[in-house]
Short mmCIF file of N, CA and C and ligand atoms in Angstrom, two decimals:
data_model
loop_
_atom_site.label_atom_id
_atom_site.label_comp_id
_atom_site.label_asym_id
_atom_site.label_seq_id
_atom_site.Cartn_x
_atom_site.Cartn_y
_atom_site.Cartn_z
N MET R 1 188.13 48.96 123.05
CA MET R 1 187.20 49.36 124.09
C MET R 1 185.90 48.58 123.94
N SER R 2 185.31 48.20 125.07
CA SER R 2 184.02 47.50 125.03
C SER R 2 182.95 48.46 124.53
N SER R 3 181.86 47.90 123.98
CA SER R 3 180.76 48.78 123.57
C SER R 3 180.09 49.35 124.82
N ALA R 4 179.31 50.43 124.60
CA ALA R 4 178.68 51.10 125.75
C ALA R 4 177.82 50.13 126.55
N SER R 5 177.13 49.22 125.85
CA SER R 5 176.24 48.30 126.56
C SER R 5 177.01 47.26 127.37
N GLU R 6 178.28 47.02 127.01
CA GLU R 6 179.08 46.03 127.75
C GLU R 6 179.78 46.65 128.96
N ARG R 7 179.96 47.97 128.94
CA ARG R 7 180.63 48.62 130.06
C ARG R 7 179.69 48.77 131.25
N VAL R 8 180.24 48.74 132.44
CA VAL R 8 179.43 48.87 133.65
C VAL R 8 179.04 50.33 133.82
N ASN R 9 177.74 50.57 133.97
CA ASN R 9 177.28 51.95 134.20
C ASN R 9 177.41 52.25 135.70
N LEU R 10 178.37 53.07 136.05
CA LEU R 10 178.64 53.32 137.47
C LEU R 10 177.50 54.06 138.16
N LEU R 11 176.61 54.67 137.39
CA LEU R 11 175.46 55.35 138.01
C LEU R 11 174.58 54.38 138.77
N GLY R 12 174.59 53.13 138.38
CA GLY R 12 173.69 52.15 139.00
C GLY R 12 174.27 51.45 140.21
N LEU R 13 175.50 51.78 140.61
CA LEU R 13 176.15 51.07 141.71
C LEU R 13 176.09 51.88 143.00
N SER R 14 175.74 51.21 144.09
CA SER R 14 175.76 51.84 145.41
C SER R 14 177.22 52.00 145.84
N PRO R 15 177.50 52.79 146.89
CA PRO R 15 178.89 52.90 147.36
C PRO R 15 179.50 51.53 147.68
N GLN R 16 178.72 50.66 148.34
CA GLN R 16 179.24 49.34 148.69
C GLN R 16 179.55 48.53 147.42
N GLN R 17 178.64 48.57 146.46
CA GLN R 17 178.87 47.83 145.21
C GLN R 17 180.06 48.40 144.45
N LEU R 18 180.23 49.71 144.51
CA LEU R 18 181.34 50.32 143.77
C LEU R 18 182.68 49.95 144.41
N ARG R 19 182.73 49.92 145.74
CA ARG R 19 183.97 49.51 146.41
C ARG R 19 184.30 48.06 146.04
N LYS R 20 183.29 47.21 146.02
CA LYS R 20 183.49 45.80 145.66
C LYS R 20 183.97 45.69 144.20
N TRP R 21 183.37 46.50 143.34
CA TRP R 21 183.73 46.46 141.92
C TRP R 21 185.18 46.90 141.73
N PHE R 22 185.61 47.95 142.44
CA PHE R 22 187.00 48.39 142.32
C PHE R 22 187.95 47.29 142.80
N ALA R 23 187.57 46.62 143.89
CA ALA R 23 188.43 45.52 144.37
C ALA R 23 188.52 44.42 143.31
N GLU R 24 187.40 44.14 142.66
CA GLU R 24 187.37 43.07 141.65
C GLU R 24 188.23 43.40 140.43
N ILE R 25 188.39 44.68 140.13
CA ILE R 25 189.25 45.04 138.97
C ILE R 25 190.69 45.34 139.42
N GLY R 26 190.99 44.98 140.68
CA GLY R 26 192.37 45.09 141.14
C GLY R 26 192.77 46.46 141.62
N GLU R 27 191.80 47.28 141.99
CA GLU R 27 192.08 48.64 142.47
C GLU R 27 191.69 48.76 143.94
N LYS R 28 192.30 49.74 144.60
CA LYS R 28 191.97 49.97 146.00
C LYS R 28 190.51 50.45 146.13
N PRO R 29 189.78 49.90 147.09
CA PRO R 29 188.37 50.31 147.25
C PRO R 29 188.19 51.81 147.51
N PHE R 30 189.21 52.49 148.08
CA PHE R 30 189.02 53.93 148.33
C PHE R 30 188.86 54.73 147.03
N ARG R 31 189.26 54.13 145.92
CA ARG R 31 189.04 54.79 144.63
C ARG R 31 187.55 55.03 144.40
N ALA R 32 186.73 54.13 144.97
CA ALA R 32 185.28 54.29 144.82
C ALA R 32 184.82 55.63 145.39
N THR R 33 185.37 56.02 146.53
CA THR R 33 184.97 57.29 147.15
C THR R 33 185.31 58.45 146.24
N GLN R 34 186.50 58.40 145.64
CA GLN R 34 186.89 59.48 144.73
C GLN R 34 185.92 59.57 143.55
N VAL R 35 185.62 58.41 142.95
CA VAL R 35 184.74 58.41 141.78
C VAL R 35 183.33 58.85 142.16
N LEU R 36 182.85 58.38 143.32
CA LEU R 36 181.51 58.77 143.76
C LEU R 36 181.39 60.29 143.89
N LYS R 37 182.43 60.93 144.41
CA LYS R 37 182.38 62.40 144.54
C LYS R 37 182.30 63.07 143.18
N TRP R 38 183.09 62.58 142.22
CA TRP R 38 183.03 63.16 140.87
C TRP R 38 181.65 62.98 140.26
N VAL R 39 181.12 61.78 140.41
CA VAL R 39 179.86 61.46 139.72
C VAL R 39 178.66 62.12 140.40
N HIS R 40 178.59 62.00 141.72
CA HIS R 40 177.34 62.41 142.39
C HIS R 40 177.41 63.78 143.07
N GLN R 41 178.59 64.31 143.29
CA GLN R 41 178.66 65.66 143.86
C GLN R 41 178.92 66.70 142.78
N ARG R 42 179.63 66.29 141.72
CA ARG R 42 179.96 67.25 140.66
C ARG R 42 179.31 66.92 139.33
N GLN R 43 178.57 65.82 139.27
CA GLN R 43 177.87 65.39 138.05
C GLN R 43 178.82 65.32 136.85
N VAL R 44 179.98 64.76 137.07
CA VAL R 44 180.97 64.55 136.01
C VAL R 44 180.79 63.14 135.43
N ASP R 45 180.71 63.06 134.08
CA ASP R 45 180.56 61.75 133.45
C ASP R 45 181.75 61.39 132.57
N ASP R 46 182.78 62.22 132.60
CA ASP R 46 183.96 62.01 131.75
C ASP R 46 185.14 61.64 132.65
N PHE R 47 185.65 60.41 132.50
CA PHE R 47 186.74 59.97 133.37
C PHE R 47 187.97 60.85 133.24
N ASP R 48 188.18 61.46 132.07
CA ASP R 48 189.34 62.32 131.89
C ASP R 48 189.32 63.54 132.82
N GLN R 49 188.13 63.93 133.26
CA GLN R 49 188.02 65.08 134.17
C GLN R 49 188.25 64.70 135.63
N MET R 50 188.38 63.41 135.92
CA MET R 50 188.56 62.96 137.31
C MET R 50 190.04 63.00 137.64
N THR R 51 190.52 64.21 137.87
CA THR R 51 191.95 64.47 137.85
C THR R 51 192.70 63.97 139.08
N ASP R 52 191.98 63.53 140.12
CA ASP R 52 192.72 62.94 141.24
C ASP R 52 192.91 61.43 141.08
N LEU R 53 192.50 60.90 139.93
CA LEU R 53 192.79 59.50 139.60
C LEU R 53 194.01 59.46 138.68
N ALA R 54 194.84 58.45 138.86
CA ALA R 54 196.01 58.31 137.98
C ALA R 54 195.53 58.17 136.53
N LYS R 55 196.36 58.66 135.61
CA LYS R 55 195.96 58.59 134.19
C LYS R 55 195.73 57.14 133.77
N SER R 56 196.57 56.23 134.29
CA SER R 56 196.41 54.82 133.91
C SER R 56 195.05 54.29 134.38
N LEU R 57 194.61 54.72 135.55
CA LEU R 57 193.30 54.26 136.04
C LEU R 57 192.18 54.87 135.20
N ARG R 58 192.34 56.14 134.84
CA ARG R 58 191.32 56.76 134.01
C ARG R 58 191.19 56.01 132.67
N GLU R 59 192.32 55.64 132.10
CA GLU R 59 192.29 54.90 130.83
C GLU R 59 191.61 53.54 131.02
N LYS R 60 191.93 52.90 132.13
CA LYS R 60 191.33 51.59 132.42
C LYS R 60 189.82 51.72 132.57
N LEU R 61 189.38 52.74 133.30
CA LEU R 61 187.95 52.93 133.51
C LEU R 61 187.23 53.18 132.19
N LYS R 62 187.87 53.91 131.30
CA LYS R 62 187.23 54.21 130.01
C LYS R 62 186.98 52.93 129.21
N GLN R 63 187.83 51.92 129.45
CA GLN R 63 187.67 50.65 128.72
C GLN R 63 186.51 49.82 129.25
N ILE R 64 186.26 49.89 130.55
CA ILE R 64 185.33 48.92 131.15
C ILE R 64 184.11 49.55 131.82
N ALA R 65 184.09 50.86 131.93
CA ALA R 65 182.99 51.49 132.66
C ALA R 65 182.48 52.70 131.91
N ILE R 66 181.34 53.18 132.36
CA ILE R 66 180.71 54.36 131.76
C ILE R 66 179.88 55.03 132.84
N VAL R 67 179.70 56.33 132.70
CA VAL R 67 178.74 57.04 133.55
C VAL R 67 177.72 57.61 132.58
N LYS R 68 176.59 56.94 132.49
CA LYS R 68 175.64 57.31 131.44
C LYS R 68 174.24 57.51 131.99
N ALA R 69 173.78 58.76 131.92
CA ALA R 69 172.40 59.06 132.31
C ALA R 69 171.54 59.00 131.05
N PRO R 70 170.23 58.82 131.23
CA PRO R 70 169.34 58.90 130.06
C PRO R 70 169.40 60.29 129.44
N GLU R 71 168.82 60.42 128.26
CA GLU R 71 168.94 61.68 127.50
C GLU R 71 167.67 62.52 127.59
N VAL R 72 167.82 63.80 127.87
CA VAL R 72 166.67 64.70 127.92
C VAL R 72 166.27 65.08 126.49
N VAL R 73 165.00 64.87 126.15
CA VAL R 73 164.53 65.25 124.82
C VAL R 73 163.54 66.40 124.87
N LEU R 74 163.05 66.74 126.06
CA LEU R 74 162.18 67.92 126.20
C LEU R 74 162.43 68.51 127.59
N ASP R 75 162.55 69.83 127.63
CA ASP R 75 162.82 70.54 128.90
C ASP R 75 161.98 71.81 128.85
N LYS R 76 160.86 71.81 129.58
CA LYS R 76 159.91 72.91 129.46
C LYS R 76 159.58 73.47 130.84
N THR R 77 159.68 74.79 130.97
CA THR R 77 159.42 75.43 132.26
C THR R 77 158.10 76.19 132.20
N SER R 78 157.24 75.98 133.19
CA SER R 78 155.95 76.68 133.22
C SER R 78 156.09 77.99 133.99
N LYS R 79 155.03 78.81 134.00
CA LYS R 79 155.09 80.14 134.62
C LYS R 79 155.45 80.08 136.09
N ASP R 80 155.00 79.05 136.79
CA ASP R 80 155.27 78.97 138.24
C ASP R 80 156.65 78.37 138.55
N GLY R 81 157.43 78.12 137.52
CA GLY R 81 158.79 77.60 137.71
C GLY R 81 158.89 76.09 137.65
N THR R 82 157.75 75.41 137.64
CA THR R 82 157.78 73.94 137.51
C THR R 82 158.42 73.57 136.16
N ARG R 83 159.32 72.63 136.22
CA ARG R 83 160.07 72.28 135.01
C ARG R 83 159.81 70.81 134.66
N LYS R 84 159.31 70.61 133.47
CA LYS R 84 158.97 69.24 133.05
C LYS R 84 159.99 68.74 132.04
N PHE R 85 160.46 67.54 132.26
CA PHE R 85 161.42 66.91 131.36
C PHE R 85 160.81 65.63 130.77
N VAL R 86 161.07 65.40 129.50
CA VAL R 86 160.82 64.09 128.91
C VAL R 86 162.18 63.48 128.62
N ILE R 87 162.35 62.25 129.06
CA ILE R 87 163.66 61.61 129.02
C ILE R 87 163.60 60.34 128.19
N ASP R 88 164.54 60.23 127.27
CA ASP R 88 164.65 59.05 126.40
C ASP R 88 165.54 58.03 127.09
N ILE R 89 164.98 56.89 127.43
CA ILE R 89 165.81 55.87 128.10
C ILE R 89 166.23 54.78 127.11
N GLY R 90 166.08 55.07 125.83
CA GLY R 90 166.58 54.15 124.81
C GLY R 90 165.48 53.29 124.22
N ALA R 91 165.72 52.85 122.99
CA ALA R 91 164.78 51.97 122.26
C ALA R 91 163.38 52.58 122.20
N GLY R 92 163.33 53.90 122.09
CA GLY R 92 162.03 54.56 121.94
C GLY R 92 161.27 54.76 123.23
N GLY R 93 161.81 54.34 124.35
CA GLY R 93 161.12 54.49 125.63
C GLY R 93 161.28 55.90 126.18
N LEU R 94 160.17 56.52 126.52
CA LEU R 94 160.20 57.87 127.09
C LEU R 94 159.57 57.85 128.47
N VAL R 95 160.17 58.59 129.40
CA VAL R 95 159.59 58.75 130.73
C VAL R 95 159.57 60.23 131.08
N GLU R 96 158.79 60.55 132.10
CA GLU R 96 158.67 61.95 132.52
C GLU R 96 159.35 62.17 133.86
N MET R 97 159.86 63.39 134.01
CA MET R 97 160.43 63.83 135.29
C MET R 97 159.99 65.29 135.48
N VAL R 98 159.60 65.64 136.70
CA VAL R 98 159.12 67.01 136.95
C VAL R 98 159.86 67.59 138.16
N TYR R 99 160.33 68.81 137.99
CA TYR R 99 161.05 69.53 139.06
C TYR R 99 160.12 70.62 139.59
N ILE R 100 159.85 70.61 140.88
CA ILE R 100 158.90 71.56 141.48
C ILE R 100 159.63 72.40 142.53
N PRO R 101 160.06 73.61 142.15
CA PRO R 101 160.79 74.45 143.10
C PRO R 101 159.84 75.24 144.00
N GLU R 102 160.22 75.38 145.27
CA GLU R 102 159.53 76.23 146.22
C GLU R 102 160.61 77.02 146.95
N PRO R 103 160.23 78.05 147.69
CA PRO R 103 161.28 78.88 148.30
C PRO R 103 162.22 78.09 149.21
N ASP R 104 161.68 77.15 149.97
CA ASP R 104 162.51 76.47 150.96
C ASP R 104 162.84 75.02 150.62
N ARG R 105 162.39 74.56 149.48
CA ARG R 105 162.70 73.19 149.08
C ARG R 105 162.43 73.02 147.59
N ALA R 106 162.88 71.89 147.05
CA ALA R 106 162.61 71.58 145.63
C ALA R 106 162.39 70.08 145.51
N THR R 107 161.27 69.72 144.94
CA THR R 107 160.89 68.31 144.84
C THR R 107 161.11 67.82 143.41
N LEU R 108 161.69 66.64 143.30
CA LEU R 108 161.85 66.02 141.99
C LEU R 108 160.96 64.79 141.92
N CYS R 109 160.10 64.79 140.93
CA CYS R 109 159.16 63.69 140.72
C CYS R 109 159.74 62.81 139.62
N ILE R 110 160.08 61.59 139.94
CA ILE R 110 160.78 60.74 138.98
C ILE R 110 159.95 59.50 138.64
N SER R 111 160.36 58.83 137.56
CA SER R 111 159.66 57.65 137.07
C SER R 111 160.40 56.37 137.46
N SER R 112 159.63 55.30 137.60
CA SER R 112 160.22 54.01 137.94
C SER R 112 159.97 52.94 136.88
N GLN R 113 159.04 53.22 135.95
CA GLN R 113 158.74 52.27 134.89
C GLN R 113 158.48 53.05 133.59
N VAL R 114 158.62 52.36 132.47
CA VAL R 114 158.19 52.95 131.19
C VAL R 114 156.76 52.46 130.98
N GLY R 115 155.82 53.40 131.05
CA GLY R 115 154.41 53.02 131.07
C GLY R 115 154.06 52.47 132.44
N CYS R 116 152.95 51.80 132.52
CA CYS R 116 152.52 51.25 133.81
C CYS R 116 151.50 50.15 133.56
N PRO R 117 151.62 49.00 134.27
CA PRO R 117 150.66 47.92 134.05
C PRO R 117 149.32 48.14 134.74
N LEU R 118 149.27 49.08 135.69
CA LEU R 118 147.99 49.38 136.33
C LEU R 118 147.23 50.32 135.40
N THR R 119 145.97 50.31 135.50
CA THR R 119 145.17 51.07 134.53
C THR R 119 144.23 52.03 135.24
N CYS R 120 144.80 52.85 136.10
CA CYS R 120 143.99 53.84 136.81
C CYS R 120 143.30 54.72 135.76
N THR R 121 142.02 54.86 135.89
CA THR R 121 141.26 55.49 134.81
C THR R 121 141.57 56.97 134.65
N PHE R 122 142.05 57.62 135.73
CA PHE R 122 142.33 59.06 135.65
C PHE R 122 143.71 59.35 135.07
N CYS R 123 144.50 58.32 134.75
CA CYS R 123 145.92 58.51 134.46
C CYS R 123 146.25 58.22 133.00
N SER R 124 146.91 59.16 132.34
CA SER R 124 147.26 58.95 130.93
C SER R 124 148.33 57.86 130.79
N THR R 125 149.23 57.75 131.79
CA THR R 125 150.25 56.68 131.72
C THR R 125 149.58 55.32 131.72
N GLY R 126 148.54 55.17 132.55
CA GLY R 126 147.84 53.89 132.63
C GLY R 126 147.24 53.48 131.30
N ARG R 127 146.88 54.45 130.49
CA ARG R 127 146.27 54.13 129.18
C ARG R 127 147.32 53.73 128.14
N GLN R 128 148.60 54.03 128.43
CA GLN R 128 149.67 53.70 127.47
C GLN R 128 150.06 52.23 127.49
N GLY R 129 149.74 51.55 128.60
CA GLY R 129 150.21 50.18 128.76
C GLY R 129 151.62 50.17 129.36
N PHE R 130 152.13 48.96 129.53
CA PHE R 130 153.42 48.78 130.21
C PHE R 130 154.48 48.36 129.21
N ASN R 131 155.67 49.01 129.29
CA ASN R 131 156.78 48.63 128.43
C ASN R 131 157.79 47.82 129.24
N ARG R 132 158.42 48.46 130.25
CA ARG R 132 159.39 47.71 131.07
C ARG R 132 159.72 48.50 132.34
N ASN R 133 160.36 47.79 133.27
CA ASN R 133 160.88 48.45 134.46
C ASN R 133 162.13 49.24 134.12
N LEU R 134 162.35 50.36 134.81
CA LEU R 134 163.62 51.07 134.68
C LEU R 134 164.67 50.38 135.54
N THR R 135 165.93 50.46 135.10
CA THR R 135 167.04 49.95 135.91
C THR R 135 167.38 50.98 137.00
N THR R 136 168.17 50.54 137.97
CA THR R 136 168.62 51.48 139.00
C THR R 136 169.36 52.66 138.38
N ALA R 137 170.21 52.38 137.40
CA ALA R 137 170.97 53.47 136.75
C ALA R 137 170.04 54.45 136.05
N GLU R 138 168.98 53.96 135.45
CA GLU R 138 168.04 54.84 134.76
C GLU R 138 167.23 55.68 135.74
N ILE R 139 166.96 55.11 136.92
CA ILE R 139 166.21 55.89 137.93
C ILE R 139 167.13 56.92 138.56
N ILE R 140 168.30 56.51 139.02
CA ILE R 140 169.21 57.47 139.66
C ILE R 140 169.70 58.47 138.61
N GLY R 141 169.72 58.05 137.34
CA GLY R 141 170.14 58.95 136.27
C GLY R 141 169.23 60.16 136.15
N GLN R 142 167.96 60.01 136.52
CA GLN R 142 167.04 61.16 136.48
C GLN R 142 167.47 62.20 137.49
N LEU R 143 167.79 61.76 138.71
CA LEU R 143 168.27 62.71 139.73
C LEU R 143 169.59 63.33 139.29
N TRP R 144 170.45 62.52 138.73
CA TRP R 144 171.76 63.00 138.26
C TRP R 144 171.56 64.11 137.22
N LEU R 145 170.62 63.90 136.30
CA LEU R 145 170.34 64.92 135.28
C LEU R 145 169.82 66.21 135.92
N ALA R 146 168.92 66.07 136.87
CA ALA R 146 168.37 67.27 137.52
C ALA R 146 169.49 68.05 138.21
N GLU R 147 170.36 67.34 138.91
CA GLU R 147 171.46 68.03 139.60
C GLU R 147 172.42 68.67 138.60
N ARG R 148 172.54 68.08 137.43
CA ARG R 148 173.45 68.64 136.44
C ARG R 148 172.83 69.84 135.72
N LEU R 149 171.52 69.81 135.49
CA LEU R 149 170.88 70.81 134.63
C LEU R 149 170.30 71.99 135.39
N ILE R 150 170.05 71.83 136.69
CA ILE R 150 169.34 72.87 137.44
C ILE R 150 170.29 73.50 138.45
N GLU R 151 170.18 74.81 138.57
CA GLU R 151 171.07 75.57 139.46
C GLU R 151 171.01 75.01 140.89
N HIS R 152 172.18 74.91 141.53
CA HIS R 152 172.26 74.40 142.90
C HIS R 152 171.91 75.51 143.88
N LYS R 153 170.69 75.48 144.44
CA LYS R 153 170.25 76.55 145.34
C LYS R 153 170.24 76.13 146.80
N PHE R 154 170.36 74.83 147.04
CA PHE R 154 170.19 74.35 148.41
C PHE R 154 171.47 73.70 148.92
N PRO R 155 171.79 73.94 150.18
CA PRO R 155 172.97 73.28 150.75
C PRO R 155 172.68 71.80 150.93
N PRO R 156 173.71 70.96 150.85
CA PRO R 156 175.09 71.28 150.46
C PRO R 156 175.26 71.15 148.95
N ASN R 157 175.09 72.26 148.25
CA ASN R 157 175.34 72.29 146.81
C ASN R 157 174.42 71.35 146.03
N ARG R 158 173.10 71.45 146.30
CA ARG R 158 172.13 70.57 145.65
C ARG R 158 171.02 71.37 144.97
N SER R 159 170.41 70.77 143.96
CA SER R 159 169.22 71.34 143.32
C SER R 159 167.95 70.76 143.91
N VAL R 160 168.04 69.52 144.38
CA VAL R 160 166.85 68.76 144.80
C VAL R 160 166.93 68.51 146.31
N THR R 161 165.82 68.75 147.01
CA THR R 161 165.79 68.41 148.45
C THR R 161 164.88 67.22 148.73
N ASN R 162 163.92 66.96 147.86
CA ASN R 162 162.96 65.87 148.07
C ASN R 162 162.77 65.10 146.77
N ILE R 163 162.60 63.79 146.89
CA ILE R 163 162.35 62.96 145.71
C ILE R 163 161.05 62.18 145.92
N VAL R 164 160.19 62.19 144.93
CA VAL R 164 158.97 61.37 145.01
C VAL R 164 158.85 60.52 143.75
N PHE R 165 158.37 59.29 143.93
CA PHE R 165 158.16 58.39 142.78
C PHE R 165 156.73 58.57 142.28
N MET R 166 156.50 59.72 141.67
CA MET R 166 155.14 60.01 141.18
C MET R 166 155.14 60.33 139.69
N GLY R 167 156.23 59.94 139.01
CA GLY R 167 156.25 60.07 137.55
C GLY R 167 155.57 58.85 136.96
N MET R 168 156.15 58.28 135.93
CA MET R 168 155.54 57.10 135.31
C MET R 168 155.81 55.86 136.14
N GLY R 169 154.78 55.03 136.28
CA GLY R 169 154.98 53.71 136.87
C GLY R 169 154.59 53.63 138.33
N GLU R 170 154.37 52.39 138.75
CA GLU R 170 154.09 52.09 140.16
C GLU R 170 155.39 51.55 140.78
N PRO R 171 156.03 52.33 141.66
CA PRO R 171 157.37 51.94 142.14
C PRO R 171 157.42 50.59 142.85
N LEU R 172 156.34 50.20 143.53
CA LEU R 172 156.38 48.92 144.25
C LEU R 172 156.38 47.73 143.29
N LEU R 173 156.05 47.97 142.02
CA LEU R 173 156.15 46.89 141.03
C LEU R 173 157.56 46.78 140.46
N ASN R 174 158.43 47.69 140.85
CA ASN R 174 159.85 47.64 140.45
C ASN R 174 160.68 47.77 141.73
N TYR R 175 160.31 46.94 142.71
CA TYR R 175 160.78 47.11 144.08
C TYR R 175 162.31 47.08 144.22
N ASP R 176 162.96 46.07 143.65
CA ASP R 176 164.40 45.90 143.86
C ASP R 176 165.19 47.11 143.34
N ALA R 177 164.84 47.57 142.12
CA ALA R 177 165.58 48.71 141.55
C ALA R 177 165.31 49.98 142.34
N VAL R 178 164.08 50.15 142.78
CA VAL R 178 163.74 51.37 143.53
C VAL R 178 164.43 51.37 144.90
N VAL R 179 164.45 50.24 145.58
CA VAL R 179 165.13 50.17 146.88
C VAL R 179 166.63 50.41 146.69
N ALA R 180 167.19 49.87 145.62
CA ALA R 180 168.62 50.08 145.36
C ALA R 180 168.94 51.56 145.18
N VAL R 181 168.01 52.29 144.60
CA VAL R 181 168.21 53.73 144.39
C VAL R 181 168.38 54.45 145.72
N THR R 182 167.65 54.00 146.74
CA THR R 182 167.68 54.73 148.01
C THR R 182 169.03 54.64 148.70
N VAL R 183 169.88 53.70 148.31
CA VAL R 183 171.21 53.64 148.92
C VAL R 183 172.28 54.22 148.00
N CYS R 184 171.87 54.74 146.84
CA CYS R 184 172.84 55.40 145.97
C CYS R 184 173.15 56.79 146.54
N PRO R 185 174.36 57.24 146.44
CA PRO R 185 174.75 58.48 147.09
C PRO R 185 174.02 59.70 146.56
N GLY R 186 173.64 59.70 145.29
CA GLY R 186 172.93 60.84 144.74
C GLY R 186 171.60 61.06 145.41
N ALA R 187 170.99 60.00 145.91
CA ALA R 187 169.68 60.10 146.54
C ALA R 187 169.79 60.24 148.05
N GLY R 188 171.00 60.22 148.57
CA GLY R 188 171.17 60.22 150.02
C GLY R 188 170.95 61.58 150.63
S1 SF4 K 1 151.32 55.59 136.90
FE1 SF4 K 1 150.31 55.57 138.90
S2 SF4 K 1 148.31 56.54 138.57
FE2 SF4 K 1 149.13 55.99 136.54
S3 SF4 K 1 148.28 53.96 136.06
FE3 SF4 K 1 150.25 53.63 137.08
S4 SF4 K 1 149.78 53.40 139.27
FE4 SF4 K 1 147.98 54.34 138.27
#
């Protein structure tokens, strides 16, 4: 089996990219739709649980692909229900994500960079300096984690109704990855 870093992280692929990827590995593109439902509607990251895929395909996917979200290292809920997460995106990089529930909606505030190169004087992130841009998989992985960890209160079976890029980083400085996120099914 390839190492985790060599396998394709399917969280970072749009539906179109995933269909193309399935075609490239010799599989029917409709398999992408099945996998997308497991990953983004049910937050499943284990190919063995994707029971409408043939066992041979599941074994093949385990060799070359992965569904890997960043890791939550802090999950703290305040009195008003706001839930703050600190997420480890690897190599010591930490980013913040905040879930803000209201009766009729729930907003997820996500990060686009580790640190930030702008130095807004009122902002603690600005004082940390800049480490790197997040990848599309790391950005969509934040939403994936929220949907996996927080009760689904909103139709159609969602925890989050609104997403804002107001965590760490200036999203326009990571334009390509942020735009790619908007066409990922989890953010749709
Ligand atoms: S994260 Fe936002 S507020 Fe903070 S330094 Fe960067 S651009 Fe300014």
